[in-house]
Short mmCIF file of C-alpha atoms and ligand atoms in Angstrom, two decimals:
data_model
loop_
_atom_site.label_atom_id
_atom_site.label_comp_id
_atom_site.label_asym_id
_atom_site.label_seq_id
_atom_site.Cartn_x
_atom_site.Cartn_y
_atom_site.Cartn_z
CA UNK A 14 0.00 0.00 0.00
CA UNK A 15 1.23 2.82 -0.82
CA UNK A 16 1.35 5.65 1.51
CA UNK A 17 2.86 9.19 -0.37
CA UNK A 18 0.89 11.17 -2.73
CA UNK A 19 2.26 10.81 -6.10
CA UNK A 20 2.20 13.73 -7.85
CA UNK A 21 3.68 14.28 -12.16
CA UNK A 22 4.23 18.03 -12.82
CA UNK A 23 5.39 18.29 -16.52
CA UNK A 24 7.11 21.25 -17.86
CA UNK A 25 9.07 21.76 -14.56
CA UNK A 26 11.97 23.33 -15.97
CA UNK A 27 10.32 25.87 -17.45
CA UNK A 28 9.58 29.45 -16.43
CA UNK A 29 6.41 28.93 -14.62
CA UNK A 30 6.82 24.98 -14.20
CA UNK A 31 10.15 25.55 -12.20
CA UNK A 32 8.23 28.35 -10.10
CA UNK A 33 5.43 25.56 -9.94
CA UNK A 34 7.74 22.93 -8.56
CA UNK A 35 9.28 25.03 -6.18
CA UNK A 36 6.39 25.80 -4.35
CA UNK A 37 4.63 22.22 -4.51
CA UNK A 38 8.41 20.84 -3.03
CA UNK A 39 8.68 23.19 -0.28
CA UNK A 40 4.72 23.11 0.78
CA UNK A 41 4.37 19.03 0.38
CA UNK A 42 7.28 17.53 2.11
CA UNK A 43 5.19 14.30 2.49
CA UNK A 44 4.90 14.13 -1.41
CA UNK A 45 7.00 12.40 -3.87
CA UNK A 46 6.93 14.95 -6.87
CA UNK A 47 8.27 13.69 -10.35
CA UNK A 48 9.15 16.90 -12.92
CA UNK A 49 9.07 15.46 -16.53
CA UNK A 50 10.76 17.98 -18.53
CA UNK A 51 11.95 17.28 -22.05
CA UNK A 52 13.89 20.00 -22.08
CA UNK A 53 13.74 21.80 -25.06
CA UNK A 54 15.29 25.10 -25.45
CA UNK A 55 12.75 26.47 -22.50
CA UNK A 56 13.48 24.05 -20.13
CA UNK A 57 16.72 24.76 -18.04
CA UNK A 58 17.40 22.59 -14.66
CA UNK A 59 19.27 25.53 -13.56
CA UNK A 60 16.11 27.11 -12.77
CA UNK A 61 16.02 24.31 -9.52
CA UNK A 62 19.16 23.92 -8.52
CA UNK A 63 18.23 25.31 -5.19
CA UNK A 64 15.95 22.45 -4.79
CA UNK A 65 17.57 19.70 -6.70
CA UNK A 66 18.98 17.35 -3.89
CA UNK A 67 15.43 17.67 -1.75
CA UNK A 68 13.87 13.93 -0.67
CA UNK A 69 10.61 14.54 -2.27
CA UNK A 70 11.49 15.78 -5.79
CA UNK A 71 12.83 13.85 -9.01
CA UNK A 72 13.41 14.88 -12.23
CA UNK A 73 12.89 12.79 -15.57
CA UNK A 74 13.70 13.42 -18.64
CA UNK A 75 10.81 12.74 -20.57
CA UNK A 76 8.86 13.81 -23.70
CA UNK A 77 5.29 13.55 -23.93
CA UNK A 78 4.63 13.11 -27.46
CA UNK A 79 6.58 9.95 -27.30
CA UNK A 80 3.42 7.71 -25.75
CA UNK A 81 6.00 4.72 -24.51
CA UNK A 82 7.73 7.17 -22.63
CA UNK A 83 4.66 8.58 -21.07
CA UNK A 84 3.31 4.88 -20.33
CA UNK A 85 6.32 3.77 -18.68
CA UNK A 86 6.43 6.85 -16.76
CA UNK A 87 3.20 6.42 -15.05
CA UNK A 88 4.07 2.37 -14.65
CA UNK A 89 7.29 3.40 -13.05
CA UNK A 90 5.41 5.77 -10.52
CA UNK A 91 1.81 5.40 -10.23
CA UNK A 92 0.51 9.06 -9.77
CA UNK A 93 -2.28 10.27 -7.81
CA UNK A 94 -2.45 13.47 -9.58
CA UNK A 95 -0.93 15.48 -12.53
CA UNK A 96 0.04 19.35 -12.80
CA UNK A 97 -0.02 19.73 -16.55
CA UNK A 98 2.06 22.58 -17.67
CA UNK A 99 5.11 21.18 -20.47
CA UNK A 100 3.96 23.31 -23.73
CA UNK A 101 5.08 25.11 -26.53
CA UNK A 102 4.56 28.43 -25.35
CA UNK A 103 5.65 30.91 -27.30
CA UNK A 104 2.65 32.84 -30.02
CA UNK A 105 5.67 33.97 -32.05
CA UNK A 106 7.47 30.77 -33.01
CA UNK A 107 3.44 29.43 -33.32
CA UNK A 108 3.49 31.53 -36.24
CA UNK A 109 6.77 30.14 -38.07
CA UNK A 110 6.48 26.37 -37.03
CA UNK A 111 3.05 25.35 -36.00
CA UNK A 112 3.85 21.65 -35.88
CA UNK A 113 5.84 20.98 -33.19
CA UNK A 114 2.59 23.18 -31.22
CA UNK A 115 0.26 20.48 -32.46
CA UNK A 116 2.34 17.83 -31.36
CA UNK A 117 3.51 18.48 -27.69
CA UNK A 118 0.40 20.69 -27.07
CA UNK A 119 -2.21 18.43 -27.94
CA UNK A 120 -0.37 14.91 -29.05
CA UNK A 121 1.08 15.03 -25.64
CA UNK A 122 -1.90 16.06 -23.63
CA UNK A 123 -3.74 13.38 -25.52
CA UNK A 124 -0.98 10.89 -24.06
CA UNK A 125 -0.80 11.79 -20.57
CA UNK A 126 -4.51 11.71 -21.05
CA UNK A 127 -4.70 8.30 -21.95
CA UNK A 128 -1.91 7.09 -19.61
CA UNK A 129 -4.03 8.52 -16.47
CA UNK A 130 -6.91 7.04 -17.93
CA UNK A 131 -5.68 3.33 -18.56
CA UNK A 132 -4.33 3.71 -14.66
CA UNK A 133 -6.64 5.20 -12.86
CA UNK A 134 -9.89 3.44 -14.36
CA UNK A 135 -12.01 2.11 -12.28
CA UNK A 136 -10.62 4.32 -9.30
CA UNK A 137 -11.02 7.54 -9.52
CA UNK A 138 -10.95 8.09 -5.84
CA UNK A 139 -8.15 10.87 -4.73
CA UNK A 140 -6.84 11.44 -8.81
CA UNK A 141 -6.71 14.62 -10.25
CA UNK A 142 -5.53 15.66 -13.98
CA UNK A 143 -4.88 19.29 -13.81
CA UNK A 144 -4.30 21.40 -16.86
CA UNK A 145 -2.62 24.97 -16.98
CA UNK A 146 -3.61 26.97 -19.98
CA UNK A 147 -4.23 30.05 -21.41
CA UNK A 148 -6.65 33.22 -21.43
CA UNK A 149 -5.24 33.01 -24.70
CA UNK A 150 -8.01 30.55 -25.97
CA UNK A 151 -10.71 33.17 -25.76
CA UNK A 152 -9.18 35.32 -28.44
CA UNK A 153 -9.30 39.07 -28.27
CA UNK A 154 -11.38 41.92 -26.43
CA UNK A 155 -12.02 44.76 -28.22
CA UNK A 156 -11.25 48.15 -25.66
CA UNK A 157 -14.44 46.68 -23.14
CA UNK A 158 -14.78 44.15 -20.99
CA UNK A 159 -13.49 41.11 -19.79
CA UNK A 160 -12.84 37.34 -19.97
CA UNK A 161 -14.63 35.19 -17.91
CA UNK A 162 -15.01 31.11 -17.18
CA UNK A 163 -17.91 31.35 -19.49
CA UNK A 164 -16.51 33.25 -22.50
CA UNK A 165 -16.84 31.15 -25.57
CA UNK A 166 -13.38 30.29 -27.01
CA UNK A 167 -12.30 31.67 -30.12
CA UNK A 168 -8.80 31.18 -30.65
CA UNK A 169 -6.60 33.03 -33.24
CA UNK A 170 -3.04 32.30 -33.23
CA UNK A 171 -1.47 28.43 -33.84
CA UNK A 172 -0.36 28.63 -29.79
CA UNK A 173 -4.08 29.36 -28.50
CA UNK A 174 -5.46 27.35 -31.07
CA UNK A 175 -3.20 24.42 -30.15
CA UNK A 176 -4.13 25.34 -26.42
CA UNK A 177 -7.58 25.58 -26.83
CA UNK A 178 -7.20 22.14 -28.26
CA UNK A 179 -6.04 20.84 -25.27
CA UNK A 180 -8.87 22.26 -23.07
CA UNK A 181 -11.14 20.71 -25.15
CA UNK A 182 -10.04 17.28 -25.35
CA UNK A 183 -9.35 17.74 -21.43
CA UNK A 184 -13.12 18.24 -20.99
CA UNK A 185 -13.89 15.59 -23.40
CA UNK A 186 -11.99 13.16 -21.30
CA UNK A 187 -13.95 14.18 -18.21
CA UNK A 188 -17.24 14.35 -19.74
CA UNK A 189 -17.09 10.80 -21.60
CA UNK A 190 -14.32 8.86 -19.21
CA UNK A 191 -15.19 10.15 -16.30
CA UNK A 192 -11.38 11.47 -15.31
CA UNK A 193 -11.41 14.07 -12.88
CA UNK A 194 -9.83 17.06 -14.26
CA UNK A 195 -9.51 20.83 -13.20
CA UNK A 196 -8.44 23.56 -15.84
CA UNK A 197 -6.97 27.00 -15.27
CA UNK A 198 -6.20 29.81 -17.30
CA UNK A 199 -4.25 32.58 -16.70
CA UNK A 200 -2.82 35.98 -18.16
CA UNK A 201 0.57 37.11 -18.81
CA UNK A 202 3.28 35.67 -16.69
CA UNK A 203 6.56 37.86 -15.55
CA UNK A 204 8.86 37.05 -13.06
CA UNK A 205 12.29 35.65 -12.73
CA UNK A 206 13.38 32.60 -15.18
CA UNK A 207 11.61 33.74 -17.89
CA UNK A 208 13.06 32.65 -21.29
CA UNK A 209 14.38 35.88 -22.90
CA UNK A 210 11.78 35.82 -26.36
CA UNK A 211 8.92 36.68 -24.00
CA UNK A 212 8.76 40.67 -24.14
CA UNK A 213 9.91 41.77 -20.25
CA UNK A 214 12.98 39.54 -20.30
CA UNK A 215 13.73 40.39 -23.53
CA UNK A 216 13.33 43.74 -22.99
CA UNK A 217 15.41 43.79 -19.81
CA UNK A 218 18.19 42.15 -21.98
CA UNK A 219 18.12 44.39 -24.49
CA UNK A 220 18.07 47.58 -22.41
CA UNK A 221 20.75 46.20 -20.50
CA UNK A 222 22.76 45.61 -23.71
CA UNK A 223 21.74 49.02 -25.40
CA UNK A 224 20.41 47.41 -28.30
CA UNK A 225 17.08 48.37 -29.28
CA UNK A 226 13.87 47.25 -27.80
CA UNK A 227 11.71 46.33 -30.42
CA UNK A 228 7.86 46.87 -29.62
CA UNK A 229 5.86 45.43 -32.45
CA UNK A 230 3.27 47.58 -34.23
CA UNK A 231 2.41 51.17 -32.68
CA UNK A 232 2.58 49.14 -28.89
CA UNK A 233 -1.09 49.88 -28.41
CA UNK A 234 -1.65 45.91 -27.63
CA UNK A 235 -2.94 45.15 -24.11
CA UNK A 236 -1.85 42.74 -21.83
CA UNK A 237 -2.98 41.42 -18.09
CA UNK A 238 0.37 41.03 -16.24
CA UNK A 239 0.72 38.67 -13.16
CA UNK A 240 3.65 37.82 -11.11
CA UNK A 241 4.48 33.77 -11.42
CA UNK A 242 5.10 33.09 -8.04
CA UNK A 243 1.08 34.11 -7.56
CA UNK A 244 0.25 32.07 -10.84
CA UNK A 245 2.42 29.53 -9.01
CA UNK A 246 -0.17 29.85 -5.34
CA UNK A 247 -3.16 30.29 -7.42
CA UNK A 248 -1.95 26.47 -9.09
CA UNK A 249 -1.27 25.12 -5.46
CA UNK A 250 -4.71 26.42 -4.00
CA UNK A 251 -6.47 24.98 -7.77
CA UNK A 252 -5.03 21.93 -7.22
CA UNK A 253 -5.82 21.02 -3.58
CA UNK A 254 -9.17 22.93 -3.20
CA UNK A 255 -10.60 23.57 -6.84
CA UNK A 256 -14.20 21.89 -7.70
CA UNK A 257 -13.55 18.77 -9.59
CA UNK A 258 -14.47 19.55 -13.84
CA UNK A 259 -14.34 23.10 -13.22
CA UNK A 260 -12.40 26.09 -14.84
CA UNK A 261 -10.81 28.83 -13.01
CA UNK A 262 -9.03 31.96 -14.88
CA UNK A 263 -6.66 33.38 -13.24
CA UNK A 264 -5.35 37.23 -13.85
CA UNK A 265 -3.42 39.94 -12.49
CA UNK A 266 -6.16 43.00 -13.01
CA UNK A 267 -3.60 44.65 -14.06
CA UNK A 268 -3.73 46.12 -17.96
CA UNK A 269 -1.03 47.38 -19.75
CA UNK A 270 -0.65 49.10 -22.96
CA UNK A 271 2.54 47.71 -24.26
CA UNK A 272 4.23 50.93 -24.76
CA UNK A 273 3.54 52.19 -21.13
CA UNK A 274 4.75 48.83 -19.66
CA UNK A 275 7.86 49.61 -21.79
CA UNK A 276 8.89 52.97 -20.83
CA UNK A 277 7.90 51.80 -16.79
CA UNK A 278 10.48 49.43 -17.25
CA UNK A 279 12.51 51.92 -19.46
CA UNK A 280 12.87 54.35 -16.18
CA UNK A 281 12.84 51.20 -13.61
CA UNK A 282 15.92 50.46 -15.59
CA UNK A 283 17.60 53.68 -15.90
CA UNK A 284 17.34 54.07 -11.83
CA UNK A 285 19.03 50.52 -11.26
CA UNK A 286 21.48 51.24 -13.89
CA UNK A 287 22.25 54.78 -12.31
CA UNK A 288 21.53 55.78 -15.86
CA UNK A 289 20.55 59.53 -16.50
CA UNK A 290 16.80 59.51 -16.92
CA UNK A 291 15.30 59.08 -20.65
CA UNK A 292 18.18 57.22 -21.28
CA UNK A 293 16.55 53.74 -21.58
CA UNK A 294 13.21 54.81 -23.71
CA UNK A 295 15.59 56.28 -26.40
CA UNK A 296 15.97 52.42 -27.14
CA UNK A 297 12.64 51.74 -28.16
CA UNK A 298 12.41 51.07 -31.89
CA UNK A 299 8.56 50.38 -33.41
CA UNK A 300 8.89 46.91 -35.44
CA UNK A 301 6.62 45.44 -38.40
CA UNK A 302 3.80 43.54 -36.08
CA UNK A 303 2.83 40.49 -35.21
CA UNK A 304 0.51 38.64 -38.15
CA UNK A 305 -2.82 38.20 -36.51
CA UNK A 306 -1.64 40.48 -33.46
CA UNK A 307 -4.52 40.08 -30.43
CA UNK A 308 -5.58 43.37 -29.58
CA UNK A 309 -6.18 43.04 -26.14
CA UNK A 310 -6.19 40.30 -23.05
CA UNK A 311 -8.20 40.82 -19.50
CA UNK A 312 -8.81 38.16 -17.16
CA UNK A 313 -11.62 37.88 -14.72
CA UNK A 314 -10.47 35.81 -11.76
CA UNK A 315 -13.08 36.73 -9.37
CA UNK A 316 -14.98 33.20 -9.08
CA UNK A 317 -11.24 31.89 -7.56
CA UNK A 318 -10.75 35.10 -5.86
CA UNK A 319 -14.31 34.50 -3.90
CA UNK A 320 -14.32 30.56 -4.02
CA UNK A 321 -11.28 29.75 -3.29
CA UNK A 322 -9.59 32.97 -1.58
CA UNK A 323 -7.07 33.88 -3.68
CA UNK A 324 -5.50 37.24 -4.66
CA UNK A 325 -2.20 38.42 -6.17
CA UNK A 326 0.18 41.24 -5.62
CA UNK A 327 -1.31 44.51 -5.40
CA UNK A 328 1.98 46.70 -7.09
CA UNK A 329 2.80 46.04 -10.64
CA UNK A 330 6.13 48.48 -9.77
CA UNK A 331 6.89 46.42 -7.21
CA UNK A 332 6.99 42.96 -9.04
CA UNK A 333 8.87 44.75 -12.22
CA UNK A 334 11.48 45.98 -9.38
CA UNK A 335 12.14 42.35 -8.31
CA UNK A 336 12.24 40.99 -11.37
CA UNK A 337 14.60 43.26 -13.12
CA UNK A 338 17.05 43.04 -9.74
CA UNK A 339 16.58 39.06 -10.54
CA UNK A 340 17.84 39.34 -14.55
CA UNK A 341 20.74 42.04 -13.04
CA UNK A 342 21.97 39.53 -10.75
CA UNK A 343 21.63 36.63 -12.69
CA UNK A 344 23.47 37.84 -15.66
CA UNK A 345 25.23 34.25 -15.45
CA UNK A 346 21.39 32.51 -16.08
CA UNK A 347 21.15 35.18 -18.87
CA UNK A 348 24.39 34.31 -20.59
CA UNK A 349 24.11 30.76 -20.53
CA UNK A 350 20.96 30.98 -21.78
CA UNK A 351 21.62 33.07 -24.85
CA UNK A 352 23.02 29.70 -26.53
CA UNK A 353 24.03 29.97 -30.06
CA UNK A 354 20.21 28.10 -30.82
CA UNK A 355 18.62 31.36 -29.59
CA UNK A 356 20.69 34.29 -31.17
CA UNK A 357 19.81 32.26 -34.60
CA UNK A 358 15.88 32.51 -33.13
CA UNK A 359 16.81 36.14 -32.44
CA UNK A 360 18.54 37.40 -35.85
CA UNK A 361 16.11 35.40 -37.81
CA UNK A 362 13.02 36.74 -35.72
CA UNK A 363 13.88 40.74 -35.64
CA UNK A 364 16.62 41.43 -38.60
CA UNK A 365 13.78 41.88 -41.66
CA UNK A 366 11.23 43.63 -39.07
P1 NAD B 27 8.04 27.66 -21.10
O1 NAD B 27 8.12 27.68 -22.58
O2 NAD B 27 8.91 28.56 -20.30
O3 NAD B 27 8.32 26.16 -20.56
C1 NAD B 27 7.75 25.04 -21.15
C2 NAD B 27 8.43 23.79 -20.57
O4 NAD B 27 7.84 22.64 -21.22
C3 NAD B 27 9.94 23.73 -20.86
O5 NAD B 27 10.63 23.34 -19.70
C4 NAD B 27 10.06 22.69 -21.95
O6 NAD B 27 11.30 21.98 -21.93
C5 NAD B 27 8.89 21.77 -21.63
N1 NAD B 27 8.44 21.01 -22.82
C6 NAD B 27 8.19 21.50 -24.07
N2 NAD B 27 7.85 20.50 -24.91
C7 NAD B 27 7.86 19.35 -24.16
C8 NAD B 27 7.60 17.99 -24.44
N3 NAD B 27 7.27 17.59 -25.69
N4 NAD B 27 7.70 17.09 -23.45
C9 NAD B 27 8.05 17.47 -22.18
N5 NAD B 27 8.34 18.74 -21.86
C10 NAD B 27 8.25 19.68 -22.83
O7 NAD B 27 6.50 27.89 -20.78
P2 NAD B 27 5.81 28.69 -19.60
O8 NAD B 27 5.72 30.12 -19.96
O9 NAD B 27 6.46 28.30 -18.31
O10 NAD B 27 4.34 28.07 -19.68
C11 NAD B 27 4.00 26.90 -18.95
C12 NAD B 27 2.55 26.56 -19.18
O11 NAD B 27 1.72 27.66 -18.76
C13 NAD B 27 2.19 26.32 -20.65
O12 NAD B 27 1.26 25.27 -20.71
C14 NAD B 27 1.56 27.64 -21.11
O13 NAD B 27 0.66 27.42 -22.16
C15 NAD B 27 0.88 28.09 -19.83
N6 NAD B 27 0.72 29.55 -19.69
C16 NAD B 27 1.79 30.38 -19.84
C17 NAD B 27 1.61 31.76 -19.67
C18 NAD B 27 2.78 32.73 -19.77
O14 NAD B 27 2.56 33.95 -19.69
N7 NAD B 27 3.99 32.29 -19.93
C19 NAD B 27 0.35 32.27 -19.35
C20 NAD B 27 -0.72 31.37 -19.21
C21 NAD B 27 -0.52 30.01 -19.37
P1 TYD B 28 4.70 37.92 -25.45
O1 TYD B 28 5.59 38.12 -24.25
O2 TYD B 28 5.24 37.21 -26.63
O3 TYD B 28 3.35 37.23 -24.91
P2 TYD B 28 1.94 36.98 -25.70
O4 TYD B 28 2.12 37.16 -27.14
O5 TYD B 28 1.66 35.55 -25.33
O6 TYD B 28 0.97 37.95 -25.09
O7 TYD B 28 4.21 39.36 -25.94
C1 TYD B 28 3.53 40.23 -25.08
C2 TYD B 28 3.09 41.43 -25.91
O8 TYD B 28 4.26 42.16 -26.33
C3 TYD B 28 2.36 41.06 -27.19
O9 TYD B 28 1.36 42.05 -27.45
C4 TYD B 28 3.43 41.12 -28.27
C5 TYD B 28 4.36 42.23 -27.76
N1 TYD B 28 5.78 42.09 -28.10
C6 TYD B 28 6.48 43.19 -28.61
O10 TYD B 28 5.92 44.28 -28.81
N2 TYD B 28 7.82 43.04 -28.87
C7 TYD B 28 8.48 41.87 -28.68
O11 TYD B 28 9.70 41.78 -28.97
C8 TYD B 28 7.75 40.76 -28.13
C9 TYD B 28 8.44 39.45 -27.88
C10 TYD B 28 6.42 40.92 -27.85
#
């Protein structure tokens, strides 16, 4: 008889996975936790090495399109529950090479699917199959209103289309099978670890650097910005307390223009770089946008606010501030990370824009 709870978090070594395991590691000693990571160019074990040697975490290398891996996985360990979050995640490489979304995003949510199912049937009793996704799914708000757990999905780019996928089949398997499943979706993520493509880090980089800070379009996009580490406690509370089949979003209320949450960062910069002031915005160059560019993201999160308690930060200056000390001290992360792969990504990406 067994007597830990089992739990599979997938895309640990990623930027919110790694903030994901952290939290689960230090809050659960009493679980075993297995991080499958495939680790692709996202997924960086440096991100835990301050909880690599802990008794209750492992980490396998595993990718979850490949459905013998993800069998023998589940044989080797027998999970109670599973915090789904290894993806494709990023809307711009969606748009260059769409397959390799439609593979991990839904192939390999289709396989972890079918593993839980073929070992859990029959006892459903204390599993969960929990899937992280995106407000992404419901496409894009005009200048009013808001996203909520009952907005009708219409997604637009090959990344929320390839997520909204994955919800789907998610429900499908809890509707017709019977596994119990809870889904979240959240807004924009910043915060430490974050791959370098994704507009703050890059951003940081950049300014840093000097080099120009590309903002695509006229930078009148809107985004919903949330801290990870309270995407990571809204997962934790989800996970242990959410209502079995339901959907919780999960957002920062917290809209930015693109071009204001540029120059913020532009003069957060200039202070910690005891540069004169203006110097960092003169780095912002207007690019060619984004085909098929959502206009605008905004997350209603009150049904887990009131359900289940939740709430984030309340200083969007105050999380920036942290998370640009965290890139200027980690300059190390930074450079290692900036692998030959990536400035290839990065030339090909922004040199004809
Ligand atoms: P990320 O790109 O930083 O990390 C993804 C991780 O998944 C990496 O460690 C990568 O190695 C791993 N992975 C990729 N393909 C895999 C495969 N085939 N098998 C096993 N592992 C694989 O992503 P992130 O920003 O941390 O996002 C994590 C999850 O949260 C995703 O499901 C994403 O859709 C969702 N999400 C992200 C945001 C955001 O703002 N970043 C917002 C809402 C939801
Ligand atoms: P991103 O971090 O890629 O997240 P998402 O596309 O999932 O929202 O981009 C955030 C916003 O910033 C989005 O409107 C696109 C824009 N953006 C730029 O203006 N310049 C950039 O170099 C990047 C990467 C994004």
């Amino acid at each position: 008889m067994k007597s830990k709870r089992v739990i599979l978090i997938t895309g640990g070594a990623g930027f919110i996975g790694s903030h994901v395991v952290r939290t689960i590691v230090s809050n659960y000693p009493d679980y075993r936790i297995v991080n499958a990571d495939k680790l692709t160019y996202a997924g960086n074990l440096e991100n835990l090495k301050d909880i690599e040697n802990k008794e209750n975490y492992v980490f396998e290398k595993t990718d979850i399109v490949d459905k013998k891996a993800v069998v023998d996985l589940f044989d080797k360990y027998l999970f109670d529950g599973i915090i789904h979050l290894a993806a494709e995640s990023h809307v711009d490489r969606s748009i260059t090479g769409p397959d390799e979304f439609v593979l991990t995003n839904i192939v390999g949510t289709v396989n972890l699917l079918n593993a839980a199912l073929a070992r859990w049937k029959g006892s459903f009793d204390g599993k969960l199959f929990y899937h992280i996704s995106t407000d992404e799914v419901y496409g894009s708000l005009g200048r009013e209103g808001m996203f909520t757990e009952e907005t009708a999905y219409d997604p637009k780019s090959p990344y929320s289309a390839s997520k909204a996928s994955s919800d789907h089949m998610v429900r499908a398997y809890n509707h017709t099978f019977g596994i119990p499943v809870v889904i979240s979706n959240c807004s924009n993520n910043y915060g430490p670890n974050q791959f370098p493509e994704k507009l703050i880090p890059l951003a940081i980089n950049n300014i840093k650097n000097n080099k120009p800070v590309p903002v695509y379009g006229k930078g009148e996009n809107i985004r919903d910005w949330l801290y990870v580490e309270d995407h990571a406690s809204a997962i934790d509370l989800i996970f242990h307390n959410g209502k079995i089949g339901e959907t919780y979003n999960i957002g920062g209320n917290n809209e930015w223009k693109n071009i204001d949450l540029i120059s913020l960062l532009c003069r957060i910069m200039d202070k910690k770089l005891n540069r004169p002031a203006g110097t960092s915005e003169k780095l912002i160059t207007f690019v060619k946008d984004r085909p098929g560019h959502d206009l605008r993201y905004a997350i209603d999160s009150s049904k887990l606010q009131k359900e289940l308690g939740w709430s984030p930060i309340p200083s969007f200056q105050t999380g920036l501030e942290k998370t640009v000390a965290w890139y200027l001290s980690n300059s190390k992360w930074l450079e290692n990370i900036i692998s030959g792969d990536y400035s290839k990504y990065y030339d090909s990406m922004y040199s004809g824009r």
